[in-house]
Each structure stands twice: as structure tokens, then as C-alpha cells.
């Protein structure tokens, strides 16, 4: 293996890296929440931990229940924030949403959707993309 190949391998994550990523994630979630509220969307819950996944935001847009995944990327090296919500992640979010719905803790709604708020860029210059109805829960 060449030195370039070795340097491109991921090194173990230090605790400061994890702490920085968490802080960046919280920053992205606050931006997303503010953005959604500015659109008149009501936040019902934040960071709901379930067996299959964590739901970043659960919201109500009129009479539509929204499960919102928030992603933040500071570099396009591994793709955009929106691109990071791959099919595997979508399936996990759909299972988590079904689990939360089954708990009876949410208001009844005949409509629901999965949205993504993608935040690309740095803290100083974030670019927010809001994707309503980003994916469907069917087809697992």
C-alpha cells in the first residue's frame, strides 16, 4: 500500500472530532428548525431516539405530519448533505417513524411525509436546502 493510500484511510476518530461533529450537528439542527418555523411549520419534537434511528425533527405543516432529517456537510468531499440521505438511511427513518406513530404519542394525521433539510457549507456561510417530501416510506 502506498503512502497516499495509507493517508487516505480514515484514522480513528478522536474525542474532539466527535465533539466537534456533535456541535456542528446541533448547529445544523437549530438552523433547520428556525428555517422550518419561518415557513410556518410547527415543531412537535426534537431528537426522538427510537430503536431503528433517531428522528431529528417531528413537525406539523398544516395537517401534514413531517418527519425531518437534518444533514450538515462542511465539505463536498463525500457528496452534499442531501446526498447523504441514502436509501438505507431512508428505510431506517421510515421504520423509526412507524415505531413513533404506533406509540400513539403524535397527533392523528391522515397525511405524512419525509422531509430533508440539508445544510452545506460552514457555520459562517451555511446554505440551507429544504426538500419537502424528499422520499417515500414505501418500497422497503
N, C-alpha and C. Protein backbone atom coordinates (compact mmCIF):
# COMPACT_ATOMS: atom_id res chain seq x y z
N UNK A 1 0.86 -1.17 0.00
CA UNK A 1 0.00 0.00 0.00
C UNK A 1 0.90 1.24 0.00
N UNK A 2 0.62 2.16 -0.89
CA UNK A 2 1.43 3.37 -0.97
C UNK A 2 1.13 4.31 0.20
N UNK A 3 2.01 5.28 0.37
CA UNK A 3 1.79 6.25 1.45
C UNK A 3 0.52 7.06 1.21
N UNK A 4 0.22 7.38 -0.06
CA UNK A 4 -1.02 8.11 -0.37
C UNK A 4 -2.24 7.30 0.02
N UNK A 5 -2.22 6.00 -0.26
CA UNK A 5 -3.35 5.15 0.10
C UNK A 5 -3.53 5.09 1.61
N UNK A 6 -2.39 4.99 2.33
CA UNK A 6 -2.47 4.96 3.79
C UNK A 6 -3.02 6.27 4.33
N UNK A 7 -2.62 7.39 3.76
CA UNK A 7 -3.07 8.69 4.29
C UNK A 7 -4.54 8.94 3.98
N UNK A 8 -5.07 8.27 2.94
CA UNK A 8 -6.49 8.43 2.61
C UNK A 8 -7.39 7.55 3.45
N UNK A 9 -6.82 6.58 4.15
CA UNK A 9 -7.63 5.75 5.03
C UNK A 9 -8.07 6.57 6.23
N UNK A 10 -9.23 6.27 6.74
CA UNK A 10 -9.74 7.02 7.89
C UNK A 10 -8.97 6.64 9.13
N UNK A 11 -8.53 7.63 9.84
CA UNK A 11 -7.86 7.37 11.10
C UNK A 11 -8.90 7.27 12.20
N UNK A 12 -8.54 6.67 13.32
CA UNK A 12 -9.51 6.59 14.42
C UNK A 12 -9.99 7.99 14.79
N UNK A 13 -11.25 8.09 15.11
CA UNK A 13 -11.85 9.37 15.44
C UNK A 13 -11.50 9.75 16.87
N UNK A 14 -10.94 10.94 17.02
CA UNK A 14 -10.61 11.39 18.37
C UNK A 14 -11.87 11.93 19.05
N UNK A 15 -11.81 12.05 20.36
CA UNK A 15 -12.97 12.55 21.09
C UNK A 15 -13.27 14.00 20.72
N UNK A 16 -12.24 14.77 20.36
CA UNK A 16 -12.50 16.16 19.95
C UNK A 16 -13.20 16.20 18.60
N UNK A 17 -12.88 15.24 17.70
CA UNK A 17 -13.57 15.16 16.40
C UNK A 17 -15.05 14.86 16.61
N UNK A 18 -15.34 13.91 17.49
CA UNK A 18 -16.72 13.54 17.78
C UNK A 18 -17.46 14.72 18.39
N UNK A 19 -16.82 15.39 19.33
CA UNK A 19 -17.43 16.54 19.98
C UNK A 19 -17.69 17.67 18.98
N UNK A 20 -16.75 17.90 18.06
CA UNK A 20 -16.94 18.93 17.02
C UNK A 20 -18.08 18.55 16.08
N UNK A 21 -18.15 17.27 15.72
CA UNK A 21 -19.24 16.82 14.83
C UNK A 21 -20.60 16.99 15.50
N UNK A 22 -20.67 16.66 16.78
CA UNK A 22 -21.94 16.81 17.50
C UNK A 22 -22.34 18.27 17.58
N UNK A 23 -21.39 19.14 17.87
CA UNK A 23 -21.68 20.58 17.94
C UNK A 23 -22.14 21.08 16.58
N UNK A 24 -21.50 20.63 15.52
CA UNK A 24 -21.89 21.03 14.18
C UNK A 24 -23.28 20.51 13.85
N UNK A 25 -23.58 19.28 14.27
CA UNK A 25 -24.91 18.71 14.06
C UNK A 25 -25.98 19.51 14.78
N UNK A 26 -25.71 19.89 16.02
CA UNK A 26 -26.67 20.71 16.78
C UNK A 26 -26.87 22.07 16.10
N UNK A 27 -25.78 22.64 15.60
CA UNK A 27 -25.87 23.91 14.87
C UNK A 27 -26.78 23.76 13.65
N UNK A 28 -26.57 22.69 12.88
CA UNK A 28 -27.40 22.43 11.70
C UNK A 28 -28.86 22.22 12.06
N UNK A 29 -29.11 21.52 13.16
CA UNK A 29 -30.49 21.28 13.59
C UNK A 29 -31.17 22.58 14.02
N UNK A 30 -30.43 23.46 14.68
CA UNK A 30 -31.01 24.76 15.06
C UNK A 30 -31.35 25.59 13.83
N UNK A 31 -30.44 25.59 12.85
CA UNK A 31 -30.72 26.31 11.60
C UNK A 31 -31.96 25.74 10.91
N UNK A 32 -32.03 24.43 10.85
CA UNK A 32 -33.17 23.76 10.20
C UNK A 32 -34.47 24.11 10.90
N UNK A 33 -34.45 24.05 12.22
CA UNK A 33 -35.65 24.36 12.99
C UNK A 33 -36.10 25.80 12.74
N UNK A 34 -35.17 26.73 12.78
CA UNK A 34 -35.52 28.14 12.52
C UNK A 34 -36.08 28.30 11.11
N UNK A 35 -35.48 27.61 10.15
CA UNK A 35 -35.94 27.71 8.77
C UNK A 35 -37.38 27.18 8.64
N UNK A 36 -37.63 26.03 9.23
CA UNK A 36 -38.97 25.46 9.15
C UNK A 36 -40.00 26.36 9.84
N UNK A 37 -39.65 26.89 11.00
CA UNK A 37 -40.57 27.78 11.71
C UNK A 37 -40.85 29.04 10.89
N UNK A 38 -39.86 29.52 10.16
CA UNK A 38 -40.08 30.71 9.33
C UNK A 38 -41.07 30.43 8.21
N UNK A 39 -41.24 29.16 7.88
CA UNK A 39 -42.20 28.74 6.85
C UNK A 39 -43.57 28.40 7.45
N UNK A 40 -43.70 28.59 8.75
CA UNK A 40 -44.98 28.31 9.41
C UNK A 40 -45.15 26.87 9.85
N UNK A 41 -44.08 26.11 9.84
CA UNK A 41 -44.14 24.71 10.24
C UNK A 41 -43.89 24.63 11.74
N UNK A 42 -44.75 23.90 12.43
CA UNK A 42 -44.67 23.80 13.90
C UNK A 42 -43.85 22.57 14.31
N UNK A 43 -42.85 22.78 15.12
CA UNK A 43 -42.01 21.69 15.60
C UNK A 43 -42.70 21.02 16.78
N UNK A 44 -42.88 19.70 16.68
CA UNK A 44 -43.52 18.94 17.76
C UNK A 44 -42.51 18.25 18.67
N UNK A 45 -41.40 17.80 18.08
CA UNK A 45 -40.40 17.07 18.86
C UNK A 45 -39.04 17.19 18.20
N UNK A 46 -38.01 17.07 19.02
CA UNK A 46 -36.63 17.14 18.56
C UNK A 46 -35.87 15.90 19.03
N UNK A 47 -35.00 15.40 18.19
CA UNK A 47 -34.09 14.31 18.55
C UNK A 47 -34.80 13.16 19.27
N UNK A 48 -35.76 12.58 18.60
CA UNK A 48 -36.52 11.47 19.15
C UNK A 48 -35.73 10.18 18.91
N UNK A 49 -35.24 9.58 19.98
CA UNK A 49 -34.45 8.35 19.89
C UNK A 49 -35.37 7.14 19.92
N UNK A 50 -35.27 6.32 18.87
CA UNK A 50 -36.08 5.11 18.76
C UNK A 50 -35.16 3.94 18.47
N UNK A 51 -35.73 2.76 18.42
CA UNK A 51 -34.93 1.56 18.22
C UNK A 51 -34.18 1.58 16.88
N UNK A 52 -34.83 2.04 15.82
CA UNK A 52 -34.24 1.95 14.48
C UNK A 52 -33.39 3.15 14.10
N UNK A 53 -33.68 4.31 14.66
CA UNK A 53 -32.95 5.52 14.27
C UNK A 53 -33.39 6.66 15.18
N UNK A 54 -32.73 7.77 15.00
CA UNK A 54 -33.14 9.00 15.68
C UNK A 54 -33.86 9.87 14.65
N UNK A 55 -35.01 10.38 15.02
CA UNK A 55 -35.72 11.34 14.18
C UNK A 55 -35.29 12.72 14.65
N UNK A 56 -34.65 13.48 13.76
CA UNK A 56 -34.12 14.78 14.15
C UNK A 56 -35.23 15.74 14.56
N UNK A 57 -36.23 15.88 13.70
CA UNK A 57 -37.36 16.77 14.00
C UNK A 57 -38.65 16.09 13.58
N UNK A 58 -39.67 16.28 14.37
CA UNK A 58 -41.02 15.86 14.00
C UNK A 58 -41.83 17.15 14.01
N UNK A 59 -42.54 17.40 12.93
CA UNK A 59 -43.20 18.69 12.78
C UNK A 59 -44.60 18.53 12.19
N UNK A 60 -45.34 19.62 12.23
CA UNK A 60 -46.68 19.65 11.67
C UNK A 60 -46.75 20.83 10.70
N UNK A 61 -47.03 20.51 9.44
CA UNK A 61 -47.17 21.52 8.40
C UNK A 61 -48.64 21.50 7.98
N UNK A 62 -49.42 22.41 8.55
CA UNK A 62 -50.87 22.35 8.36
C UNK A 62 -51.38 21.10 9.03
N UNK A 63 -51.97 20.19 8.24
CA UNK A 63 -52.44 18.93 8.82
C UNK A 63 -51.55 17.75 8.41
N UNK A 64 -50.35 18.06 7.93
CA UNK A 64 -49.42 17.01 7.50
C UNK A 64 -48.33 16.82 8.54
N UNK A 65 -48.18 15.59 8.98
CA UNK A 65 -47.14 15.24 9.93
C UNK A 65 -45.84 15.05 9.15
N UNK A 66 -44.78 15.70 9.60
CA UNK A 66 -43.50 15.67 8.88
C UNK A 66 -42.40 15.08 9.76
N UNK A 67 -41.68 14.13 9.20
CA UNK A 67 -40.50 13.58 9.85
C UNK A 67 -39.32 14.18 9.09
N UNK A 68 -38.52 14.97 9.78
CA UNK A 68 -37.49 15.77 9.12
C UNK A 68 -36.10 15.26 9.49
N UNK A 69 -35.35 14.90 8.47
CA UNK A 69 -33.95 14.52 8.65
C UNK A 69 -33.10 15.75 8.35
N UNK A 70 -32.20 16.08 9.26
CA UNK A 70 -31.32 17.23 9.09
C UNK A 70 -29.91 16.72 8.85
N UNK A 71 -29.27 17.20 7.79
CA UNK A 71 -27.91 16.80 7.48
C UNK A 71 -27.08 18.05 7.24
N UNK A 72 -25.85 18.02 7.76
CA UNK A 72 -24.95 19.14 7.54
C UNK A 72 -23.62 18.61 7.03
N UNK A 73 -23.11 19.25 6.01
CA UNK A 73 -21.80 18.91 5.45
C UNK A 73 -21.01 20.20 5.27
N UNK A 74 -19.78 20.17 5.75
CA UNK A 74 -18.92 21.37 5.60
C UNK A 74 -18.02 21.26 4.38
N UNK A 75 -17.98 20.09 3.77
CA UNK A 75 -17.17 19.90 2.56
C UNK A 75 -17.91 18.95 1.62
N UNK A 76 -17.79 19.17 0.33
CA UNK A 76 -18.45 18.27 -0.63
C UNK A 76 -17.63 17.02 -0.93
N UNK A 77 -16.59 16.78 -0.18
CA UNK A 77 -15.68 15.66 -0.44
C UNK A 77 -16.41 14.33 -0.57
N UNK A 78 -17.42 14.10 0.26
CA UNK A 78 -18.16 12.84 0.22
C UNK A 78 -19.59 13.07 -0.28
N UNK A 79 -19.82 14.13 -1.02
CA UNK A 79 -21.14 14.44 -1.53
C UNK A 79 -21.81 15.52 -0.69
N UNK A 80 -22.94 15.97 -1.16
CA UNK A 80 -23.68 17.02 -0.46
C UNK A 80 -24.42 16.46 0.74
N UNK A 81 -24.91 17.36 1.57
CA UNK A 81 -25.70 16.93 2.73
C UNK A 81 -26.93 16.15 2.29
N UNK A 82 -27.61 16.62 1.27
CA UNK A 82 -28.82 15.93 0.79
C UNK A 82 -28.49 14.54 0.26
N UNK A 83 -27.36 14.40 -0.42
CA UNK A 83 -26.98 13.10 -0.98
C UNK A 83 -26.66 12.07 0.10
N UNK A 84 -26.38 12.55 1.29
CA UNK A 84 -26.02 11.61 2.37
C UNK A 84 -27.23 10.88 2.94
N UNK A 85 -28.43 11.28 2.56
CA UNK A 85 -29.63 10.57 2.99
C UNK A 85 -29.92 9.49 1.95
N UNK A 86 -29.15 8.41 2.05
CA UNK A 86 -29.25 7.34 1.07
C UNK A 86 -30.43 6.41 1.37
N UNK A 87 -30.61 5.42 0.52
CA UNK A 87 -31.77 4.52 0.64
C UNK A 87 -31.77 3.78 1.99
N UNK A 88 -30.59 3.38 2.44
CA UNK A 88 -30.50 2.69 3.74
C UNK A 88 -30.98 3.60 4.87
N UNK A 89 -30.54 4.86 4.85
CA UNK A 89 -30.96 5.81 5.87
C UNK A 89 -32.47 6.05 5.77
N UNK A 90 -32.99 6.15 4.56
CA UNK A 90 -34.42 6.36 4.36
C UNK A 90 -35.23 5.22 4.97
N UNK A 91 -34.79 3.98 4.77
CA UNK A 91 -35.50 2.83 5.35
C UNK A 91 -35.49 2.88 6.87
N UNK A 92 -34.35 3.24 7.45
CA UNK A 92 -34.25 3.34 8.91
C UNK A 92 -35.18 4.43 9.45
N UNK A 93 -35.23 5.56 8.76
CA UNK A 93 -36.11 6.65 9.19
C UNK A 93 -37.58 6.24 9.08
N UNK A 94 -37.91 5.53 8.02
CA UNK A 94 -39.30 5.08 7.84
C UNK A 94 -39.70 4.12 8.95
N UNK A 95 -38.81 3.20 9.31
CA UNK A 95 -39.11 2.26 10.41
C UNK A 95 -39.27 3.01 11.73
N UNK A 96 -38.40 3.99 11.96
CA UNK A 96 -38.48 4.78 13.20
C UNK A 96 -39.79 5.57 13.24
N UNK A 97 -40.18 6.13 12.11
CA UNK A 97 -41.44 6.89 12.06
C UNK A 97 -42.63 5.98 12.36
N UNK A 98 -42.62 4.76 11.79
CA UNK A 98 -43.72 3.82 12.07
C UNK A 98 -43.75 3.46 13.55
N UNK A 99 -42.58 3.29 14.13
CA UNK A 99 -42.50 2.98 15.57
C UNK A 99 -43.08 4.13 16.40
N UNK A 100 -42.74 5.35 16.05
CA UNK A 100 -43.26 6.50 16.78
C UNK A 100 -44.76 6.65 16.58
N UNK A 101 -45.23 6.43 15.36
CA UNK A 101 -46.67 6.50 15.10
C UNK A 101 -47.43 5.46 15.91
N UNK A 102 -46.88 4.27 16.01
CA UNK A 102 -47.52 3.18 16.76
C UNK A 102 -47.60 3.48 18.26
N UNK A 103 -46.73 4.34 18.74
CA UNK A 103 -46.72 4.66 20.17
C UNK A 103 -47.93 5.51 20.57
N UNK A 104 -48.57 6.15 19.60
CA UNK A 104 -49.72 6.99 19.89
C UNK A 104 -49.37 8.35 20.49
N UNK A 105 -48.10 8.71 20.46
CA UNK A 105 -47.66 9.97 21.06
C UNK A 105 -47.80 11.18 20.14
N UNK A 106 -48.19 10.95 18.91
CA UNK A 106 -48.30 12.05 17.96
C UNK A 106 -49.76 12.34 17.65
N UNK A 107 -50.03 13.58 17.23
CA UNK A 107 -51.41 13.87 16.83
C UNK A 107 -51.79 13.04 15.60
N UNK A 108 -53.05 12.66 15.54
CA UNK A 108 -53.51 11.89 14.39
C UNK A 108 -53.50 12.78 13.15
N UNK A 109 -53.01 12.20 12.06
CA UNK A 109 -52.97 12.92 10.81
C UNK A 109 -53.13 11.91 9.68
N UNK A 110 -53.95 12.25 8.71
CA UNK A 110 -54.15 11.32 7.60
C UNK A 110 -53.01 11.45 6.59
N UNK A 111 -52.22 12.53 6.72
CA UNK A 111 -51.11 12.72 5.78
C UNK A 111 -49.79 12.82 6.54
N UNK A 112 -48.77 12.26 5.92
CA UNK A 112 -47.43 12.39 6.49
C UNK A 112 -46.42 12.39 5.35
N UNK A 113 -45.25 12.91 5.67
CA UNK A 113 -44.20 12.93 4.66
C UNK A 113 -42.83 12.96 5.34
N UNK A 114 -41.82 12.67 4.54
CA UNK A 114 -40.44 12.72 5.00
C UNK A 114 -39.75 13.87 4.28
N UNK A 115 -39.24 14.81 5.06
CA UNK A 115 -38.54 15.96 4.52
C UNK A 115 -37.07 15.89 4.89
N UNK A 116 -36.26 16.59 4.14
CA UNK A 116 -34.84 16.70 4.45
C UNK A 116 -34.47 18.18 4.44
N UNK A 117 -33.77 18.60 5.49
CA UNK A 117 -33.15 19.92 5.49
C UNK A 117 -31.66 19.67 5.40
N UNK A 118 -31.08 20.09 4.28
CA UNK A 118 -29.66 19.90 4.03
C UNK A 118 -28.95 21.23 4.23
N UNK A 119 -27.91 21.20 5.04
CA UNK A 119 -27.12 22.40 5.29
C UNK A 119 -25.71 22.11 4.79
N UNK A 120 -25.32 22.83 3.75
CA UNK A 120 -23.97 22.68 3.20
C UNK A 120 -23.19 23.95 3.47
N UNK A 121 -21.90 23.82 3.66
CA UNK A 121 -21.05 24.99 3.89
C UNK A 121 -20.58 25.05 5.33
N UNK A 122 -20.09 26.20 5.69
CA UNK A 122 -19.53 26.39 7.02
C UNK A 122 -20.52 27.10 7.93
N UNK A 123 -20.16 27.19 9.19
CA UNK A 123 -21.01 27.94 10.14
C UNK A 123 -21.17 29.39 9.70
N UNK A 124 -20.13 29.94 9.11
CA UNK A 124 -20.16 31.35 8.70
C UNK A 124 -20.96 31.58 7.42
N UNK A 125 -21.08 30.54 6.59
CA UNK A 125 -21.77 30.71 5.31
C UNK A 125 -22.59 29.46 4.98
N UNK A 126 -23.57 29.13 5.83
CA UNK A 126 -24.37 27.93 5.55
C UNK A 126 -25.36 28.16 4.41
N UNK A 127 -25.57 27.12 3.62
CA UNK A 127 -26.56 27.14 2.55
C UNK A 127 -27.60 26.09 2.90
N UNK A 128 -28.84 26.54 3.11
CA UNK A 128 -29.91 25.64 3.54
C UNK A 128 -30.77 25.27 2.35
N UNK A 129 -30.99 23.97 2.18
CA UNK A 129 -31.90 23.45 1.16
C UNK A 129 -32.98 22.66 1.87
N UNK A 130 -34.22 23.01 1.60
CA UNK A 130 -35.34 22.30 2.22
C UNK A 130 -36.02 21.47 1.14
N UNK A 131 -36.05 20.18 1.34
CA UNK A 131 -36.64 19.25 0.37
C UNK A 131 -37.88 18.64 0.99
N UNK A 132 -39.04 19.16 0.60
CA UNK A 132 -40.32 18.61 1.07
C UNK A 132 -40.58 17.29 0.36
N UNK A 133 -41.13 16.35 1.12
CA UNK A 133 -41.49 15.06 0.53
C UNK A 133 -40.29 14.46 -0.20
N UNK A 134 -39.16 14.43 0.49
CA UNK A 134 -37.89 14.02 -0.11
C UNK A 134 -37.87 12.55 -0.52
N UNK A 135 -38.59 11.72 0.19
CA UNK A 135 -38.66 10.30 -0.16
C UNK A 135 -39.93 9.70 0.42
N UNK A 136 -40.27 8.53 -0.10
CA UNK A 136 -41.48 7.80 0.33
C UNK A 136 -41.07 6.65 1.25
N UNK A 137 -41.95 6.28 2.14
CA UNK A 137 -41.67 5.18 3.08
C UNK A 137 -41.96 3.83 2.47
N UNK A 138 -42.63 3.79 1.32
CA UNK A 138 -42.97 2.50 0.72
C UNK A 138 -41.78 1.89 -0.02
N UNK A 139 -41.94 0.68 -0.41
CA UNK A 139 -40.91 0.05 -1.22
C UNK A 139 -39.76 -0.54 -0.42
N UNK A 140 -39.99 -0.87 0.85
CA UNK A 140 -38.92 -1.49 1.62
C UNK A 140 -38.81 -2.90 1.17
